[in-house]
Amino acid sequence: MALEVEMVSALSDNYVYLLRDTETGVVAVIDPAEPDPVDKVLVAKQWKPSIIINTHHHGDHIGGNEALIAKYGCQLVGPKAETHRIPGMNQTVSEGDQIKVGSQIGKVFETPGHTKGHISVYFPEGAALFAGDTLFALGCGRMFEGTPQEFWHSLLKLRALPDDTLLYCGHEYTQSNARFALSVDPSNQTLLTLSEKIDERRSKGLPTIPSRLGDEKIANPFLRADDKKLAVDVGASEDPIHAFAVIRQLKDNF
Ligand code: ZN
Ligand code: FE
């Protein structure tokens, strides 16, 4: 029994994830940015998805829904809080709900900040966290709809997961995130080491995902807004919500 995860690159820098429960053969697609590259992999593997999971309503995460549903008749699951913004959902979920992929159980966290209704889904058996555009490797999503308070509390929920959790996020933004992280936290040894590995992988055209959550807890500045030294270094007060807001703003202008 295991959860297989297959990454598919789509659009310019999106990642779509195919999940397969090896016990039952049930397949799910997370955030199909566009149909064609996803379907190519499904056909090659002879996988027929029965579920699509959307983390949030943005076009680069739901763009493949319609065509995949038309071809495979899959059920569409997404955030209850975005019911009117994602067409065609069969099931809506909120905090504490479960999404079943065969025998694998995904735990739903409401993680607003990037969008109002954004969800993240954690599969304990596969130690896999699908965080959409809430938490990126060494970064976090832009704060389009939420407040710093909401976003920080969302990140705290994800930070509470075990260190060996694998973070699967919605975009390959890691290298530029690392550059920003180093600008606010230049002496962080874990960050420096990760950054070198990331540059090496990108120079070979390899993905930097998944990232280990234990590393993110030490090196991702957005997960460290309650670190007093980092807060002082970025010119924020020691209130983590304020520090998060300042770090987010610095990144927006980086
Ligand atoms: Zn988005
Ligand atoms: Fe996105």
Tab-separated table of C-alpha atoms and ligand atoms in Angstrom:
chain	number	residue	atom	x	y	z
A	1	MET	CA	0.000	0.000	0.000
A	2	ALA	CA	1.443	3.306	-0.990
A	3	LEU	CA	0.725	6.624	-2.567
A	4	GLU	CA	2.499	7.141	-5.871
A	5	VAL	CA	3.047	10.750	-6.902
A	6	GLU	CA	3.857	11.765	-10.456
A	7	MET	CA	4.752	15.373	-11.299
A	8	VAL	CA	3.696	16.914	-14.594
A	9	SER	CA	5.077	20.245	-15.795
A	10	ALA	CA	2.456	22.497	-17.367
A	11	LEU	CA	2.182	26.068	-18.676
A	12	SER	CA	5.430	27.919	-17.976
A	13	ASP	CA	6.166	26.889	-14.405
A	14	ASN	CA	3.140	25.036	-12.974
A	15	TYR	CA	3.258	21.576	-11.477
A	16	VAL	CA	0.279	19.251	-11.757
A	17	TYR	CA	0.330	16.164	-9.564
A	18	LEU	CA	-1.015	12.723	-10.368
A	19	LEU	CA	-1.695	10.559	-7.329
A	20	ARG	CA	-2.209	6.836	-7.482
A	21	ASP	CA	-3.198	4.580	-4.627
A	22	THR	CA	-1.263	1.395	-5.326
A	23	GLU	CA	-3.742	-0.745	-3.380
A	24	THR	CA	-6.832	0.127	-5.402
A	25	GLY	CA	-5.360	1.755	-8.510
A	26	VAL	CA	-7.482	4.860	-7.940
A	27	VAL	CA	-5.934	7.953	-9.528
A	28	ALA	CA	-6.421	11.628	-8.680
A	29	VAL	CA	-5.211	14.761	-10.434
A	30	ILE	CA	-4.319	17.829	-8.393
A	31	ASP	CA	-4.629	21.264	-9.983
A	32	PRO	CA	-4.624	20.450	-13.706
A	33	ALA	CA	-3.272	23.697	-15.144
A	34	GLU	CA	-4.052	22.601	-18.707
A	35	PRO	CA	-5.284	19.294	-20.130
A	36	ASP	CA	-2.765	18.179	-22.766
A	37	PRO	CA	0.475	17.548	-20.834
A	38	VAL	CA	-1.548	15.901	-18.056
A	39	ASP	CA	-3.429	13.619	-20.409
A	40	LYS	CA	-0.230	12.646	-22.194
A	41	VAL	CA	1.172	11.220	-18.950
A	42	LEU	CA	-2.147	9.593	-18.012
A	43	VAL	CA	-2.308	7.845	-21.388
A	44	ALA	CA	1.336	6.749	-21.214
A	45	LYS	CA	0.787	5.223	-17.790
A	46	GLN	CA	-2.675	3.907	-18.658
A	47	TRP	CA	-4.049	5.699	-15.623
A	48	LYS	CA	-7.680	6.786	-15.607
A	49	PRO	CA	-8.319	9.503	-13.047
A	50	SER	CA	-11.531	9.331	-11.078
A	51	ILE	CA	-10.983	12.517	-9.059
A	52	ILE	CA	-9.704	16.013	-9.711
A	53	ILE	CA	-8.778	18.077	-6.670
A	54	ASN	CA	-8.471	21.870	-6.970
A	55	THR	CA	-6.655	23.840	-4.266
A	56	HIS	CA	-8.052	27.199	-5.413
A	57	HIS	CA	-9.904	28.933	-8.210
A	58	HIS	CA	-7.067	30.419	-10.285
A	59	GLY	CA	-7.059	29.588	-13.977
A	60	ASP	CA	-3.592	28.059	-13.881
A	61	HIS	CA	-4.897	25.442	-11.422
A	62	ILE	CA	-8.302	24.601	-12.891
A	63	GLY	CA	-7.679	25.087	-16.630
A	64	GLY	CA	-7.622	21.356	-17.346
A	65	ASN	CA	-10.762	20.457	-15.375
A	66	GLU	CA	-13.263	20.605	-18.191
A	67	ALA	CA	-11.375	18.558	-20.767
A	68	LEU	CA	-10.310	15.875	-18.267
A	69	ILE	CA	-13.851	15.572	-16.907
A	70	ALA	CA	-15.175	15.277	-20.463
A	71	LYS	CA	-12.726	12.480	-21.241
A	72	TYR	CA	-12.667	10.545	-17.968
A	73	GLY	CA	-15.881	11.533	-16.200
A	74	CYS	CA	-13.969	12.356	-13.023
A	75	GLN	CA	-15.488	13.876	-9.912
A	76	LEU	CA	-14.345	17.413	-9.106
A	77	VAL	CA	-13.485	18.221	-5.501
A	78	GLY	CA	-12.534	21.677	-4.291
A	79	PRO	CA	-12.834	24.282	-1.560
A	80	LYS	CA	-16.314	24.969	-0.261
A	81	ALA	CA	-15.403	28.629	0.132
A	82	GLU	CA	-14.795	28.861	-3.631
A	83	THR	CA	-18.002	27.114	-4.692
A	84	HIS	CA	-19.060	29.946	-6.976
A	85	ARG	CA	-15.635	30.461	-8.470
A	86	ILE	CA	-14.848	26.903	-9.635
A	87	PRO	CA	-17.397	25.590	-12.131
A	88	GLY	CA	-18.655	22.018	-11.910
A	89	MET	CA	-17.635	20.863	-8.436
A	90	ASN	CA	-19.300	17.594	-7.289
A	91	GLN	CA	-17.910	17.735	-3.773
A	92	THR	CA	-16.834	20.702	-1.676
A	93	VAL	CA	-14.549	20.416	1.332
A	94	SER	CA	-13.504	22.546	4.266
A	95	GLU	CA	-11.224	22.350	7.319
A	96	GLY	CA	-10.973	18.827	8.759
A	97	ASP	CA	-12.737	17.103	5.850
A	98	GLN	CA	-11.231	14.091	4.149
A	99	ILE	CA	-10.675	13.423	0.469
A	100	LYS	CA	-10.387	9.730	-0.362
A	101	VAL	CA	-8.154	8.535	-3.163
A	102	GLY	CA	-8.822	4.816	-2.972
A	103	SER	CA	-7.470	3.739	0.411
A	104	GLN	CA	-5.460	6.936	0.815
A	105	ILE	CA	-6.957	9.662	2.955
A	106	GLY	CA	-6.216	13.310	2.300
A	107	LYS	CA	-6.754	15.674	5.220
A	108	VAL	CA	-8.054	19.087	4.242
A	109	PHE	CA	-6.675	22.293	5.721
A	110	GLU	CA	-8.199	25.658	4.968
A	111	THR	CA	-5.207	27.836	4.124
A	112	PRO	CA	-6.487	31.264	3.033
A	113	GLY	CA	-4.144	34.094	2.085
A	114	HIS	CA	-3.334	33.612	-1.606
A	115	THR	CA	-7.079	33.274	-2.208
A	116	LYS	CA	-9.908	33.440	0.339
A	117	GLY	CA	-10.856	29.792	0.056
A	118	HIS	CA	-7.531	28.111	-0.709
A	119	ILE	CA	-7.154	24.583	0.683
A	120	SER	CA	-4.103	22.377	1.197
A	121	VAL	CA	-4.350	18.596	1.319
A	122	TYR	CA	-2.113	16.322	3.393
A	123	PHE	CA	-1.824	12.562	2.851
A	124	PRO	CA	-0.241	11.154	6.035
A	125	GLU	CA	0.502	7.724	4.532
A	126	GLY	CA	2.520	9.215	1.709
A	127	ALA	CA	3.860	12.016	3.934
A	128	ALA	CA	2.772	14.278	1.096
A	129	LEU	CA	1.457	17.823	1.363
A	130	PHE	CA	-0.169	19.462	-1.643
A	131	ALA	CA	-0.093	23.156	-0.835
A	132	GLY	CA	-1.064	24.766	-4.158
A	133	ASP	CA	-0.007	28.419	-4.059
A	134	THR	CA	-0.067	28.759	-0.255
A	135	LEU	CA	3.385	27.422	0.586
A	136	PHE	CA	6.171	27.218	-1.987
A	137	ALA	CA	9.643	25.782	-1.565
A	138	LEU	CA	11.443	28.663	0.195
A	139	GLY	CA	8.504	30.990	-0.412
A	140	CYS	CA	4.774	31.491	-0.246
A	141	GLY	CA	2.083	32.640	-2.646
A	142	ARG	CA	1.239	36.254	-3.293
A	143	MET	CA	-1.339	37.620	-0.897
A	144	PHE	CA	-4.074	38.363	-3.450
A	145	GLU	CA	-7.157	37.979	-1.286
A	146	GLY	CA	-6.201	37.372	2.333
A	147	THR	CA	-4.786	39.372	5.218
A	148	PRO	CA	-1.361	38.863	6.816
A	149	GLN	CA	-3.125	37.419	9.856
A	150	GLU	CA	-5.007	34.826	7.774
A	151	PHE	CA	-1.951	33.932	5.731
A	152	TRP	CA	0.298	33.550	8.787
A	153	HIS	CA	-2.223	31.274	10.485
A	154	SER	CA	-2.467	29.187	7.334
A	155	LEU	CA	1.301	28.773	7.299
A	156	LEU	CA	1.314	27.808	10.981
A	157	LYS	CA	-1.071	24.944	10.221
A	158	LEU	CA	1.279	23.593	7.564
A	159	ARG	CA	4.360	24.178	9.700
A	160	ALA	CA	2.832	21.925	12.362
A	161	LEU	CA	3.117	18.882	10.071
A	162	PRO	CA	6.030	16.446	10.563
A	163	ASP	CA	9.531	17.347	9.349
A	164	ASP	CA	9.643	14.417	6.928
A	165	THR	CA	6.576	15.719	5.065
A	166	LEU	CA	7.222	16.236	1.364
A	167	LEU	CA	6.002	19.592	0.103
A	168	TYR	CA	4.473	19.512	-3.360
A	169	CYS	CA	3.619	23.057	-4.414
A	170	GLY	CA	1.973	24.622	-7.445
A	171	HIS	CA	4.967	26.257	-9.117
A	172	GLU	CA	8.683	25.953	-9.796
A	173	TYR	CA	9.627	29.257	-8.166
A	174	THR	CA	12.297	27.845	-5.877
A	175	GLN	CA	15.387	29.444	-7.368
A	176	SER	CA	14.033	32.997	-7.251
A	177	ASN	CA	12.545	32.314	-3.817
A	178	ALA	CA	16.005	31.230	-2.641
A	179	ARG	CA	17.521	34.485	-3.888
A	180	PHE	CA	14.977	36.490	-1.953
A	181	ALA	CA	15.344	34.324	1.156
A	182	LEU	CA	19.120	34.888	1.109
A	183	SER	CA	18.565	38.639	0.847
A	184	VAL	CA	16.720	38.693	4.189
A	185	ASP	CA	18.572	35.814	5.872
A	186	PRO	CA	22.086	35.734	4.386
A	187	SER	CA	23.809	33.794	7.164
A	188	ASN	CA	21.312	30.887	7.345
A	189	GLN	CA	23.529	27.829	6.747
A	190	THR	CA	20.644	25.506	5.839
A	191	LEU	CA	19.418	28.059	3.325
A	192	LEU	CA	22.896	28.464	1.837
A	193	THR	CA	23.273	24.703	1.436
A	194	LEU	CA	19.798	24.295	-0.072
A	195	SER	CA	20.381	27.215	-2.393
A	196	GLU	CA	23.491	25.585	-3.863
A	197	LYS	CA	21.600	22.330	-4.461
A	198	ILE	CA	18.733	24.234	-6.061
A	199	ASP	CA	21.070	26.082	-8.454
A	200	GLU	CA	22.668	22.789	-9.403
A	201	ARG	CA	19.332	21.092	-10.084
A	202	ARG	CA	18.001	24.024	-12.090
A	203	SER	CA	21.184	24.209	-14.166
A	204	LYS	CA	20.396	20.634	-15.241
A	205	GLY	CA	16.736	21.464	-15.850
A	206	LEU	CA	15.633	19.277	-12.923
A	207	PRO	CA	12.699	20.095	-10.615
A	208	THR	CA	13.388	21.267	-7.059
A	209	ILE	CA	10.127	19.728	-5.862
A	210	PRO	CA	9.310	18.036	-3.545
A	211	SER	CA	10.953	19.931	-0.748
A	212	ARG	CA	11.320	18.501	2.753
A	213	LEU	CA	9.148	20.378	5.233
A	214	GLY	CA	11.821	20.086	7.932
A	215	ASP	CA	14.160	22.114	5.692
A	216	GLU	CA	11.420	24.646	4.969
A	217	LYS	CA	10.900	25.195	8.690
A	218	ILE	CA	14.550	26.233	9.000
A	219	ALA	CA	15.116	28.021	5.689
A	220	ASN	CA	11.816	29.465	4.414
A	221	PRO	CA	11.556	33.063	5.710
A	222	PHE	CA	7.750	32.994	5.500
A	223	LEU	CA	7.650	30.106	7.981
A	224	ARG	CA	9.998	32.006	10.274
A	225	ALA	CA	8.111	35.266	10.799
A	226	ASP	CA	8.077	34.458	14.518
A	227	ASP	CA	11.874	34.311	14.605
A	228	LYS	CA	12.751	37.441	16.560
A	229	LYS	CA	16.125	37.979	14.918
A	230	LEU	CA	14.655	37.709	11.421
A	231	ALA	CA	11.854	40.116	12.400
A	232	VAL	CA	14.371	42.683	13.649
A	233	ASP	CA	16.568	42.178	10.572
A	234	VAL	CA	13.696	43.035	8.207
A	235	GLY	CA	12.732	46.046	10.309
A	236	ALA	CA	9.498	44.591	11.658
A	237	SER	CA	8.164	44.484	15.173
A	238	GLU	CA	8.325	41.198	17.043
A	239	ASP	CA	4.665	40.522	16.235
A	240	PRO	CA	4.863	37.601	13.769
A	241	ILE	CA	1.859	38.868	11.807
A	242	HIS	CA	3.599	42.185	11.260
A	243	ALA	CA	6.873	40.457	10.452
A	244	PHE	CA	5.084	38.198	7.941
A	245	ALA	CA	3.479	41.256	6.312
A	246	VAL	CA	6.848	43.007	6.028
A	247	ILE	CA	8.583	39.939	4.558
A	248	ARG	CA	5.710	39.430	2.082
A	249	GLN	CA	5.946	43.068	1.010
A	250	LEU	CA	9.723	42.894	0.619
A	251	LYS	CA	9.250	39.866	-1.631
A	252	ASP	CA	6.598	41.646	-3.711
A	253	ASN	CA	9.122	44.405	-4.398
A	254	PHE	CA	12.183	42.173	-4.779
B	1	ZN	ZN	-2.826	30.835	-7.669
B	2	FE	FE	-0.725	29.353	-9.461
